[in-house]
XYZ file of C-alpha atoms in Angstrom:
689
model
C 0.040 -4.237 -32.671
C 0.277 -7.392 -30.824
C -0.037 -6.401 -27.142
C -3.444 -4.263 -28.287
C -4.539 -7.309 -30.741
C -3.862 -9.656 -27.591
C -6.048 -7.263 -25.376
C -8.995 -7.450 -27.501
C -10.202 -10.707 -28.518
C -9.745 -11.378 -25.371
C -12.251 -9.095 -24.192
C -14.362 -9.456 -27.201
C -14.957 -13.962 -26.788
C -16.245 -16.222 -24.420
C -15.617 -20.285 -25.968
C -17.891 -22.905 -25.228
C -16.034 -26.584 -25.985
C -17.240 -29.772 -27.262
C -16.434 -33.381 -27.532
C -15.825 -34.671 -30.592
C -12.426 -34.790 -32.538
C -11.688 -31.944 -34.754
C -11.145 -33.018 -38.761
C -8.008 -31.053 -38.259
C -7.017 -31.778 -41.877
C -9.658 -30.837 -43.806
C -10.355 -27.215 -41.506
C -6.662 -26.992 -43.134
C -6.298 -26.572 -46.481
C -9.656 -25.022 -46.669
C -7.609 -22.247 -45.856
C -4.707 -23.320 -48.133
C -4.078 -19.917 -49.744
C -4.238 -19.206 -53.956
C -2.958 -16.983 -55.455
C -3.707 -16.178 -59.922
C -2.175 -13.663 -62.740
C -3.429 -10.245 -60.296
C -0.757 -11.530 -57.399
C 1.893 -10.357 -60.496
C 2.970 -7.253 -58.350
C 2.425 -8.895 -54.426
C 4.528 -7.364 -51.739
C 4.158 -10.311 -49.629
C 5.323 -13.930 -51.080
C 4.227 -17.754 -51.154
C 6.649 -19.274 -48.039
C 8.158 -22.977 -47.251
C 9.810 -22.874 -44.629
C 11.533 -25.009 -41.454
C 11.701 -22.486 -39.117
C 15.853 -21.899 -39.392
C 15.391 -21.588 -42.994
C 12.574 -20.028 -45.345
C 11.848 -19.666 -49.100
C 9.903 -17.228 -50.596
C 8.272 -17.624 -54.306
C 6.841 -15.496 -56.638
C 3.668 -17.055 -58.554
C 6.022 -18.744 -60.318
C 6.767 -21.479 -57.990
C 10.211 -19.436 -57.258
C 11.904 -15.796 -57.999
C 11.658 -15.255 -61.506
C 9.819 -11.870 -61.120
C 10.416 -10.848 -58.084
C 13.365 -11.162 -55.212
C 11.885 -12.450 -52.280
C 14.508 -13.212 -49.474
C 15.920 -16.946 -48.697
C 16.591 -16.520 -45.378
C 18.141 -17.996 -42.383
C 18.279 -18.568 -38.633
C 22.435 -19.038 -39.620
C 23.387 -16.519 -42.592
C 25.071 -13.559 -40.778
C 28.137 -11.474 -41.320
C 30.128 -8.506 -40.586
C 30.171 -5.557 -42.401
C 34.496 -5.154 -43.158
C 35.162 -2.073 -40.706
C 35.739 1.664 -41.250
C 38.662 3.563 -42.175
C 40.855 3.841 -39.034
C 38.800 1.706 -37.179
C 39.990 -1.288 -35.327
C 39.081 -4.764 -33.507
C 41.132 -3.462 -31.292
C 38.473 -0.335 -31.237
C 36.251 -2.413 -30.945
C 36.600 -4.493 -28.568
C 37.646 -1.550 -26.055
C 34.368 -0.244 -26.748
C 33.341 1.284 -23.493
C 29.979 3.999 -23.523
C 28.818 6.683 -21.179
C 28.341 6.515 -17.121
C 25.027 7.566 -15.894
C 24.223 7.712 -12.240
C 21.523 5.153 -11.045
C 21.126 6.893 -7.447
C 24.277 6.650 -6.679
C 25.669 3.955 -8.758
C 27.780 4.723 -11.793
C 25.618 2.570 -13.797
C 28.101 1.741 -18.015
C 26.077 1.663 -20.457
C 26.543 0.035 -24.152
C 25.593 4.065 -26.354
C 26.667 7.146 -26.349
C 30.764 5.863 -26.463
C 31.191 7.320 -30.493
C 34.029 5.665 -32.796
C 32.816 1.608 -33.320
C 29.347 2.572 -31.927
C 27.526 2.368 -35.233
C 29.535 -0.586 -36.200
C 28.093 -3.053 -33.747
C 25.166 -1.465 -34.163
C 25.003 -2.460 -37.876
C 26.598 -6.295 -37.729
C 27.226 -8.457 -37.518
C 23.898 -8.732 -40.327
C 22.334 -11.284 -42.032
C 22.358 -12.640 -45.336
C 20.075 -13.065 -47.891
C 21.037 -16.707 -49.190
C 20.596 -15.753 -52.701
C 18.188 -16.258 -55.470
C 16.360 -18.518 -57.439
C 14.441 -17.920 -61.153
C 13.241 -19.168 -64.461
C 15.478 -18.018 -67.124
C 13.185 -18.437 -70.773
C 14.619 -19.081 -74.131
C 13.287 -18.305 -77.348
C 12.155 -20.712 -80.113
C 15.567 -19.227 -81.606
C 17.729 -19.720 -78.618
C 17.442 -16.350 -77.675
C 17.381 -15.445 -73.816
C 14.702 -13.539 -72.316
C 13.795 -10.974 -70.033
C 10.723 -12.226 -69.298
C 8.065 -9.772 -67.159
C 4.515 -11.082 -65.587
C 3.008 -9.343 -68.534
C 4.987 -12.966 -70.470
C 2.478 -14.995 -68.200
C -0.564 -16.511 -68.970
C -2.510 -19.218 -67.096
C -1.692 -18.606 -64.014
C -2.515 -20.369 -60.876
C -0.975 -21.459 -57.487
C -1.545 -22.961 -54.206
C 0.318 -23.824 -51.585
C -1.141 -27.145 -49.373
C -0.168 -26.330 -45.839
C -0.757 -29.726 -44.911
C 2.239 -30.919 -46.298
C 4.672 -27.251 -46.678
C 4.613 -27.622 -50.454
C 3.663 -25.423 -53.519
C 2.481 -25.833 -56.372
C 3.011 -23.264 -59.131
C 1.475 -22.699 -63.137
C 1.040 -20.988 -65.673
C 1.845 -20.865 -69.655
C 4.827 -19.155 -71.601
C 4.112 -18.644 -74.866
C 1.730 -21.815 -75.178
C 4.170 -24.275 -73.406
C 2.080 -24.683 -70.297
C 4.443 -24.654 -66.539
C 4.214 -26.397 -63.201
C 6.897 -26.350 -60.979
C 6.631 -27.932 -57.059
C 9.043 -26.490 -54.420
C 9.236 -27.039 -50.581
C 12.355 -27.315 -48.420
C 13.114 -29.916 -46.534
C 12.791 -29.685 -42.788
C 16.336 -30.312 -41.355
C 18.114 -28.270 -43.541
C 18.530 -25.457 -45.693
C 16.916 -27.519 -48.694
C 14.761 -27.011 -51.869
C 13.303 -29.382 -54.011
C 12.049 -28.177 -57.650
C 10.009 -30.433 -59.842
C 9.050 -28.966 -62.872
C 7.268 -30.303 -66.014
C 6.978 -29.132 -68.971
C 7.256 -29.305 -73.180
C 9.465 -26.942 -73.480
C 12.197 -28.137 -70.903
C 11.945 -30.914 -74.441
C 12.849 -27.908 -76.612
C 15.532 -26.799 -74.728
C 13.778 -23.255 -73.696
C 13.614 -23.566 -70.454
C 16.600 -24.064 -67.117
C 17.181 -21.722 -63.738
C 19.006 -18.941 -62.332
C 21.155 -18.654 -59.417
C 21.843 -15.093 -57.856
C 23.561 -13.797 -55.268
C 22.914 -10.418 -53.895
C 25.858 -8.427 -51.634
C 24.163 -8.132 -48.062
C 25.740 -5.336 -44.934
C 24.040 -3.055 -42.415
C 24.645 0.541 -43.510
C 21.484 1.190 -45.001
C 17.987 0.841 -45.116
C 16.706 -2.441 -46.951
C 13.175 -1.884 -49.218
C 10.869 -5.056 -47.577
C 10.145 -7.092 -49.112
C 13.448 -7.264 -50.251
C 16.864 -7.299 -49.354
C 20.334 -7.186 -50.820
C 22.135 -5.839 -53.238
C 21.821 -6.837 -56.024
C 24.173 -4.157 -58.343
C 27.013 -4.298 -55.860
C 28.717 -7.301 -57.355
C 32.597 -5.768 -57.109
C 32.229 -5.498 -53.636
C 31.676 -9.620 -52.879
C 32.758 -12.589 -55.077
C 31.278 -16.337 -56.530
C 33.839 -19.349 -57.177
C 31.610 -21.632 -59.240
C 33.075 -25.924 -57.993
C 31.515 -27.738 -60.735
C 31.805 -32.200 -60.272
C 30.222 -33.787 -62.917
C 26.533 -32.963 -64.308
C 24.779 -33.629 -60.750
C 26.317 -31.663 -58.676
C 27.371 -27.945 -58.733
C 28.610 -25.785 -55.638
C 29.311 -22.398 -55.128
C 30.803 -19.669 -52.634
C 29.806 -17.081 -51.737
C 32.136 -14.583 -50.366
C 31.045 -11.336 -48.234
C 34.025 -9.994 -46.441
C 35.275 -12.723 -43.890
C 32.071 -14.973 -44.575
C 31.724 -17.494 -47.464
C 28.222 -19.875 -47.503
C 27.746 -22.600 -50.134
C 25.297 -23.019 -52.131
C 25.010 -26.837 -53.543
C 22.618 -28.271 -56.495
C 22.507 -31.875 -57.087
C 19.457 -33.119 -58.965
C 18.979 -34.261 -62.640
C 22.084 -34.209 -65.525
C 22.491 -30.307 -65.603
C 25.038 -27.412 -67.249
C 25.683 -25.098 -64.985
C 27.792 -21.597 -66.360
C 28.329 -17.863 -65.015
C 26.360 -15.147 -67.053
C 29.677 -12.576 -67.081
C 32.487 -12.439 -64.871
C 31.380 -9.561 -63.467
C 28.204 -11.059 -62.500
C 27.112 -13.589 -59.578
C 24.375 -15.105 -61.568
C 24.687 -18.514 -62.872
C 22.468 -20.330 -65.664
C 21.502 -23.850 -64.812
C 20.534 -25.768 -68.196
C 19.345 -29.636 -68.093
C 21.182 -31.629 -70.438
C 18.247 -34.324 -70.711
C 16.182 -34.673 -73.314
C 12.808 -34.797 -71.297
C 9.560 -32.614 -70.102
C 10.803 -32.702 -66.765
C 13.527 -31.469 -64.595
C 14.030 -32.189 -60.139
C 16.877 -30.633 -58.446
C 17.473 -29.514 -55.128
C 19.290 -26.546 -54.214
C 20.999 -26.940 -50.920
C 22.177 -23.542 -48.492
C 25.127 -24.589 -46.104
C 27.678 -22.295 -44.271
C 31.267 -23.830 -45.923
C 32.217 -26.197 -44.104
C 28.377 -28.544 -43.789
C 27.908 -31.691 -46.233
C 25.506 -31.214 -48.634
C 23.142 -34.074 -48.573
C 22.877 -36.308 -51.709
C 18.899 -36.159 -51.838
C 16.043 -35.488 -54.510
C 13.656 -33.407 -54.701
C 11.082 -35.458 -53.684
C 12.583 -36.508 -50.662
C 12.639 -32.421 -49.884
C 8.842 -33.082 -50.387
C 8.907 -36.495 -48.068
C 10.668 -34.299 -45.240
C 8.507 -31.365 -46.319
C 5.465 -33.925 -45.605
C 6.366 -35.159 -43.122
C 7.082 -32.343 -40.671
C 4.214 -31.136 -41.202
C 1.653 -33.580 -40.897
C 3.442 -34.027 -37.024
C 2.484 -30.389 -36.541
C -0.538 -30.207 -37.073
C -1.887 -33.739 -35.709
C 0.375 -33.822 -33.072
C -0.077 -30.194 -30.939
C -3.025 -28.275 -30.143
C -5.764 -27.476 -32.058
C -8.793 -24.888 -32.408
C -11.711 -25.040 -34.865
C -14.156 -22.525 -34.341
C -15.760 -22.815 -37.673
C -17.740 -26.215 -37.621
C -21.145 -25.271 -36.187
C -21.135 -21.484 -35.637
C -23.132 -19.084 -37.469
C -21.111 -15.920 -36.831
C -19.982 -14.729 -40.270
C -17.080 -14.071 -38.194
C -15.980 -17.808 -37.771
C -14.539 -18.578 -41.620
C -12.836 -15.138 -41.502
C -10.975 -16.075 -37.556
C -10.142 -19.547 -39.384
C -8.105 -17.961 -41.275
C -6.260 -16.497 -39.275
C -5.973 -19.486 -36.714
C -4.698 -21.128 -39.852
C -2.464 -19.495 -41.754
C -1.064 -17.690 -38.821
C 0.169 -21.060 -36.825
C 2.013 -22.105 -40.025
C 3.410 -18.577 -40.895
C 4.524 -18.928 -37.266
C 6.179 -22.054 -38.128
C 7.772 -21.189 -40.651
C 10.219 -17.415 -39.703
C 9.773 -17.977 -36.154
C 10.543 -21.498 -35.020
C 13.984 -20.806 -35.371
C 17.103 -21.752 -32.641
C 17.392 -17.427 -32.512
C 15.211 -14.691 -31.332
C 13.260 -12.958 -33.987
C 13.948 -9.009 -34.558
C 11.043 -7.769 -33.483
C 9.983 -5.619 -37.012
C 10.015 -8.723 -37.563
C 9.125 -10.339 -41.226
C 10.557 -13.324 -39.998
C 12.218 -15.836 -43.027
C 10.532 -12.828 -45.462
C 12.735 -10.396 -45.204
C 14.355 -8.175 -42.786
C 13.714 -4.857 -44.113
C 12.219 -1.614 -43.693
C 13.017 -1.136 -40.110
C 16.590 0.513 -38.579
C 19.503 -1.100 -38.656
C 19.531 -2.170 -35.141
C 16.056 -4.498 -35.831
C 17.615 -5.221 -38.964
C 21.180 -6.904 -37.079
C 19.624 -7.958 -34.108
C 18.004 -10.327 -32.682
C 14.893 -9.507 -30.481
C 15.088 -10.526 -26.209
C 12.333 -8.038 -25.953
C 10.217 -9.271 -27.728
C 10.451 -12.402 -28.099
C 7.563 -13.759 -25.672
C 4.692 -11.932 -28.341
C 6.930 -13.890 -30.933
C 7.108 -17.283 -29.321
C 5.333 -17.653 -25.553
C 2.227 -18.673 -28.053
C 4.113 -22.310 -28.698
C 3.969 -23.275 -24.964
C 0.326 -22.665 -25.171
C -0.434 -24.334 -28.452
C 2.049 -27.165 -26.437
C 4.572 -27.161 -29.522
C 7.835 -27.493 -27.017
C 10.133 -29.443 -29.350
C 10.252 -25.614 -31.614
C 9.959 -23.280 -28.702
C 12.828 -25.708 -27.237
C 14.530 -24.800 -30.129
C 15.620 -20.545 -28.912
C 15.026 -20.535 -24.986
C 18.524 -22.044 -24.857
C 18.985 -18.959 -25.246
C 18.346 -18.002 -21.969
C 21.080 -20.010 -20.468
C 22.788 -19.719 -23.283
C 23.640 -16.267 -22.809
C 23.897 -16.308 -19.296
C 27.834 -15.456 -18.957
C 27.058 -12.568 -21.290
C 24.104 -10.975 -19.029
C 26.053 -11.458 -15.534
C 29.145 -9.751 -16.540
C 26.701 -6.712 -18.522
C 24.966 -6.149 -14.805
C 28.134 -7.281 -12.428
C 31.143 -6.262 -14.422
C 30.481 -3.969 -16.942
C 27.609 -2.092 -15.263
C 28.265 -2.750 -11.697
C 25.599 -3.910 -10.011
C 25.791 -5.974 -7.102
C 24.326 -9.080 -8.396
C 22.637 -11.348 -11.132
C 21.932 -11.019 -15.310
C 21.706 -8.458 -16.780
C 19.403 -9.757 -20.262
C 19.458 -6.807 -23.014
C 16.776 -5.604 -25.272
C 18.515 -6.468 -28.612
C 21.191 -8.670 -29.240
C 23.306 -11.230 -31.675
C 24.096 -15.297 -31.701
C 26.902 -14.320 -28.958
C 24.876 -12.314 -26.113
C 26.768 -8.853 -27.002
C 24.130 -6.492 -26.803
C 22.990 -3.818 -29.085
C 24.927 -0.189 -28.822
C 21.702 2.562 -27.793
C 20.314 4.356 -25.370
C 16.597 2.744 -25.490
C 18.330 -0.504 -26.105
C 20.336 -0.063 -22.328
C 17.519 1.383 -20.392
C 14.337 -0.593 -21.093
C 13.932 -3.550 -18.401
C 10.324 -5.093 -19.376
C 12.539 -7.658 -20.913
C 13.978 -9.115 -17.265
C 11.380 -11.485 -16.017
C 10.585 -12.849 -19.571
C 12.526 -15.905 -18.055
C 10.792 -16.370 -15.663
C 7.293 -17.226 -17.310
C 9.335 -19.385 -20.284
C 10.805 -21.374 -17.645
C 7.519 -21.920 -15.016
C 5.586 -22.725 -18.305
C 7.803 -25.232 -18.855
C 7.147 -26.323 -15.400
C 3.902 -26.793 -15.463
C 4.019 -28.512 -18.670
C 7.121 -30.867 -17.158
C 6.525 -30.864 -13.837
C 9.354 -32.823 -12.767
C 12.512 -32.385 -10.835
C 14.883 -31.933 -14.498
C 12.144 -28.966 -15.314
C 13.578 -27.120 -12.114
C 16.668 -27.676 -12.765
C 17.279 -26.921 -16.561
C 16.049 -23.403 -15.977
C 17.395 -22.472 -11.739
C 20.534 -20.679 -12.484
C 18.147 -18.260 -15.429
C 15.794 -17.986 -12.451
C 18.019 -16.954 -9.268
C 20.287 -14.083 -11.244
C 17.512 -12.765 -13.154
C 15.835 -12.210 -9.559
C 18.973 -11.366 -8.014
C 19.523 -8.556 -10.814
C 15.595 -7.212 -10.508
C 15.863 -7.081 -6.476
C 19.315 -4.916 -7.197
C 18.092 -2.877 -9.715
C 15.112 -1.918 -7.208
C 16.094 1.150 -4.735
C 14.944 2.005 -1.919
C 13.126 5.415 -1.443
C 14.405 5.937 2.658
C 11.066 9.212 2.232
C 8.331 6.514 1.069
C 9.305 3.609 2.322
C 8.714 1.467 -0.590
C 11.051 -0.371 -3.693
C 11.339 1.514 -6.816
C 12.091 0.587 -10.213
C 13.819 3.861 -12.241
C 14.861 6.484 -13.270
C 16.406 6.725 -15.906
C 14.786 3.678 -17.661
C 12.887 3.756 -20.833
C 8.540 2.053 -20.194
C 7.747 -0.591 -22.688
C 5.989 1.704 -24.970
C 9.098 3.413 -25.416
C 8.052 6.852 -25.565
C 8.489 8.501 -21.881
C 11.651 10.950 -20.771
C 14.172 7.903 -19.232
C 15.448 10.763 -16.824
C 11.851 11.518 -14.585
C 10.590 7.735 -15.689
C 9.788 6.133 -12.702
C 7.810 3.169 -11.347
C 6.407 2.718 -14.581
C 2.858 0.348 -14.049
C 3.249 -2.675 -16.678
C 7.604 -2.562 -15.540
C 6.173 -2.833 -11.603
C 3.561 -5.513 -11.645
C 5.756 -7.376 -14.216
C 8.236 -7.400 -11.508
C 6.212 -8.659 -8.565
C 4.571 -11.537 -10.238
C 8.788 -12.083 -11.490
C 9.801 -12.025 -7.995
C 6.895 -13.752 -6.773
C 7.765 -17.161 -10.442
C 11.358 -17.118 -8.647
C 10.471 -17.120 -5.415
C 8.090 -20.337 -6.298
C 11.069 -21.567 -8.076
C 13.503 -22.056 -4.742
C 10.529 -23.031 -2.328
C 10.039 -26.377 -5.330
C 13.649 -26.644 -5.449
C 13.410 -26.878 -1.542
C 16.324 -24.283 -2.087
C 15.985 -21.075 1.134
C 14.329 -17.723 -1.182
C 17.134 -14.953 -1.374
C 16.216 -12.102 1.515
C 16.289 -9.720 -1.613
C 13.396 -11.488 -3.426
C 10.601 -10.793 -0.790
C 11.771 -7.710 0.934
C 11.850 -6.505 -1.981
C 8.648 -7.861 -3.295
C 7.232 -7.227 0.248
C 7.621 -3.447 -0.249
C 7.919 -2.707 -3.851
C 5.911 -0.064 -4.737
C 2.192 0.888 -5.469
C 0.758 0.912 -8.839
C 0.651 4.929 -10.244
C -2.892 5.730 -10.295
C -4.197 9.063 -11.956
C -8.080 10.334 -11.576
C -9.027 6.565 -11.169
C -7.174 4.949 -13.734
C -4.320 3.301 -13.834
C -0.757 5.755 -14.955
C 2.299 5.076 -17.463
C 4.422 5.915 -14.502
C 4.312 7.768 -10.861
C 3.970 11.488 -11.706
C 3.033 11.564 -15.306
C 0.635 14.419 -16.847
C -2.387 14.005 -16.197
C -3.111 15.053 -19.703
C -0.909 11.695 -20.614
C -4.294 10.808 -22.453
C -4.922 13.259 -24.763
C -1.272 13.717 -25.113
C -0.695 12.007 -28.493
C 2.775 11.518 -27.066
C 1.979 8.948 -25.655
C -0.754 7.422 -27.257
C 1.026 6.516 -30.268
C 2.799 3.226 -28.880
C 2.121 0.186 -27.199
C -1.202 0.616 -25.005
C 0.380 -0.518 -22.423
C -2.144 -0.297 -19.681
C -3.601 -2.994 -21.465
C -1.234 -5.810 -20.107
C -1.839 -5.303 -16.630
C -5.446 -6.965 -16.966
C -4.906 -9.642 -19.780
C -1.089 -10.566 -20.473
C 0.004 -10.340 -16.930
C -2.806 -11.987 -14.405
C -3.249 -9.650 -11.733
C -0.299 -9.267 -9.140
C -1.305 -8.206 -5.974
C -1.792 -5.316 -6.196
C -3.869 -4.686 -8.858
C -7.165 -3.386 -8.407
C -9.733 -5.097 -11.133
C -12.634 -2.271 -10.994
C -9.368 -0.488 -12.007
C -7.897 -2.176 -14.793
C -11.153 -2.217 -16.366
C -11.484 0.973 -15.927
C -8.087 1.448 -17.750
C -8.649 -1.060 -20.103
C -12.649 1.609 -21.631
C -9.818 4.279 -21.271
C -7.161 2.531 -23.875
C -10.493 1.475 -25.968
C -9.224 -2.530 -26.399
C -12.143 -3.243 -28.080
C -11.453 -0.489 -31.109
C -8.492 -1.152 -31.759
C -8.642 -4.469 -32.249
C -10.908 -3.278 -34.657
C -9.508 -1.457 -36.187
C -7.818 -1.575 -40.343
C -4.389 -2.275 -38.999
C -5.543 -5.645 -37.463
C -5.268 -7.494 -40.747
C -4.149 -10.121 -42.432
C -3.390 -10.436 -45.664
C -4.292 -13.077 -48.365
C -1.366 -15.454 -47.839
C -1.960 -14.913 -43.480
C 0.776 -12.219 -43.251
C -0.106 -9.699 -40.217
C -0.483 -6.424 -42.079
C 1.799 -3.650 -40.495
C 1.135 -0.185 -40.532
C 2.935 3.971 -40.209
C 5.629 2.283 -37.377
C 5.624 -1.354 -38.535
C 6.513 -2.970 -41.347
C 4.194 -5.682 -43.572
C 4.647 -8.463 -42.238
C 4.419 -7.921 -38.057
C 4.473 -11.443 -37.477
C 4.558 -10.060 -33.336
C 0.521 -9.470 -34.437
C 0.593 -13.153 -35.451
C 2.198 -14.455 -31.983
C -0.011 -12.339 -29.815
C -3.472 -13.399 -31.608
C -2.205 -17.309 -31.808
C -1.491 -16.452 -27.631
C -5.419 -15.121 -27.131
C -6.620 -17.625 -29.857
C -5.497 -19.988 -26.247
C -6.222 -18.350 -23.225
C -9.407 -17.681 -25.255
C -9.996 -21.202 -25.699
C -8.130 -23.329 -22.794
C -8.773 -20.289 -20.760
C -5.973 -18.627 -17.299
C -5.699 -19.713 -14.101
C -8.652 -18.245 -12.501
C -11.449 -17.832 -15.603
C -14.290 -20.451 -15.009
C -16.008 -22.529 -17.223
C -14.816 -24.572 -20.095
C -12.561 -21.735 -20.912
C -13.839 -17.777 -21.029
C -13.931 -16.888 -24.635
C -15.916 -16.633 -26.722
C -20.150 -15.167 -27.385
C -22.396 -18.381 -26.492
C -24.648 -17.222 -28.803
C -23.312 -17.895 -32.385
C -19.979 -20.046 -31.739
C -18.964 -23.816 -31.464
C -15.801 -23.606 -30.294
C -13.240 -27.509 -30.817
C -10.335 -27.569 -28.877
C -7.660 -30.246 -27.896
C -4.579 -31.028 -26.052
C -4.330 -26.907 -25.866
C -2.107 -25.651 -22.081
C -3.824 -22.696 -19.755
C -2.225 -19.635 -19.601
C -1.346 -18.049 -16.540
């Protein structure tokens, strides 16, 4: 989805720029998501969050009816080792070794033993659930459903990040305001209802078991019935605060409740649900619920403090970074929907994709991490990191992007060890496809043989240098650039028969649909290799240092892009009918990346690239119904990926930025939209490569 959406938007539109200042707030709030009773069974939540923490809500503003997730970038746990396995077995794990042109390379797959456990661990944790408790007039606790609620109205204020939900229960109106502080896992809740004054309304906290042994049912995460596998302990502290310590195996998380006076009790010794009841006789009740690690010191602040923190952060986000207005003055009927997608994608990526670790590939952000294979459920995806986060560079959100680009310096030593110690390469750092917070690579054949993620850090480095062209930036990325390019030059092998440097086999192409043992010189990877080595060489020149001879030699003699019947081929020697073979056309249309995602490389024939793009029917793909966004802006997945599939949103925003600001070599006020029917105004965007 991400590649097709990105390239099709580029090919479809051309832009003219305006001069008037954009009324950003009016455009943002114009697309505030609104839900009513028809959304009782919605499969995606309304969300509030800060990039490292997010809360998904049903129509009650909490998780009363549907157990949407509370997710974080720091909530991880390891499962118990299977019977017969020890920690030493994990530390001693070794995968199979395959020959790579005379060099025996040890990979992380095929080793048996703890491999499945290593694939499934560590895994992300759904931190809990918060919902409403309602009592009858006779004092009986009720199990409510959506049918018990009337007059449902819910609105998310995108400008402030506050969700307001209204409904009635047995004639009593209820209003709930929900927001998340910008700096912590703290949720602010404000409830107004006459039901509070008659002791008929409270909240519950519940805690699920989480593990990496099985798939979850998206968009829900965790097992709420496996109560014997984990523990919770209540630590009350007066009438204004209490904590619940939730332990799963060796991982413990603290949930702290603070606010108006309340009582809290455990529903049952066999359950992990707690009921919170206000003690004051009032029609209002305000709380904060903060999730964190055991040693974290809770911030004793009010719900209003949370609302203020959220509003301040979101106003800064909307006003200080890039912005696009394609609606004002446009007569094309598609302008309204395009603007809606822009605004909502910006909001949801800020909530879900702006944390300190890269998102998973089949990533539901902080919405959930289910309905995907175990590896993607547990590990962060460096492979798809570009599609999740590169847009931040073009929209000038450097404060958000720098949260996660530190992975390359944090994981540099482990990537050097992977390349040189484990795999036996003479130089460089081998970046993993998927990793955990320690930098360890996830086992798996595809995970180990995929290579197109290798040049990613070079592009991130270049975008930062273009925005901040100072020596400090050059030095910051120096070691990452050198070690990345060192491995790229080491991986390429000199073919004495042809006199060129080839890449592969064994390797997988980005679409993961070819045999690794015959895949050689894939077009996209060759072009990306050439671009990456060029970026690295210029980096050294800007530093005033000598460019390594290996880089220059490999770049100068890298194999030509493979061509078959007048169009580029997926890899050298692929069957000529690959265009009609579903084995090669059911995944990422990677050849589109040769001219659109990647800038033209020296070996690229633009005429052939355009024929190739036509062959892949880019426009038809972008207009495909699968490239849709739901009522709250969640990117809809498809047969192979779940909803929401955020690489689609990231690629969409990257494409919009390129449409609006242009790219190196583009002409005019930007090559994005047709001149007829469109008026497009742009502020604070950066040009793409």
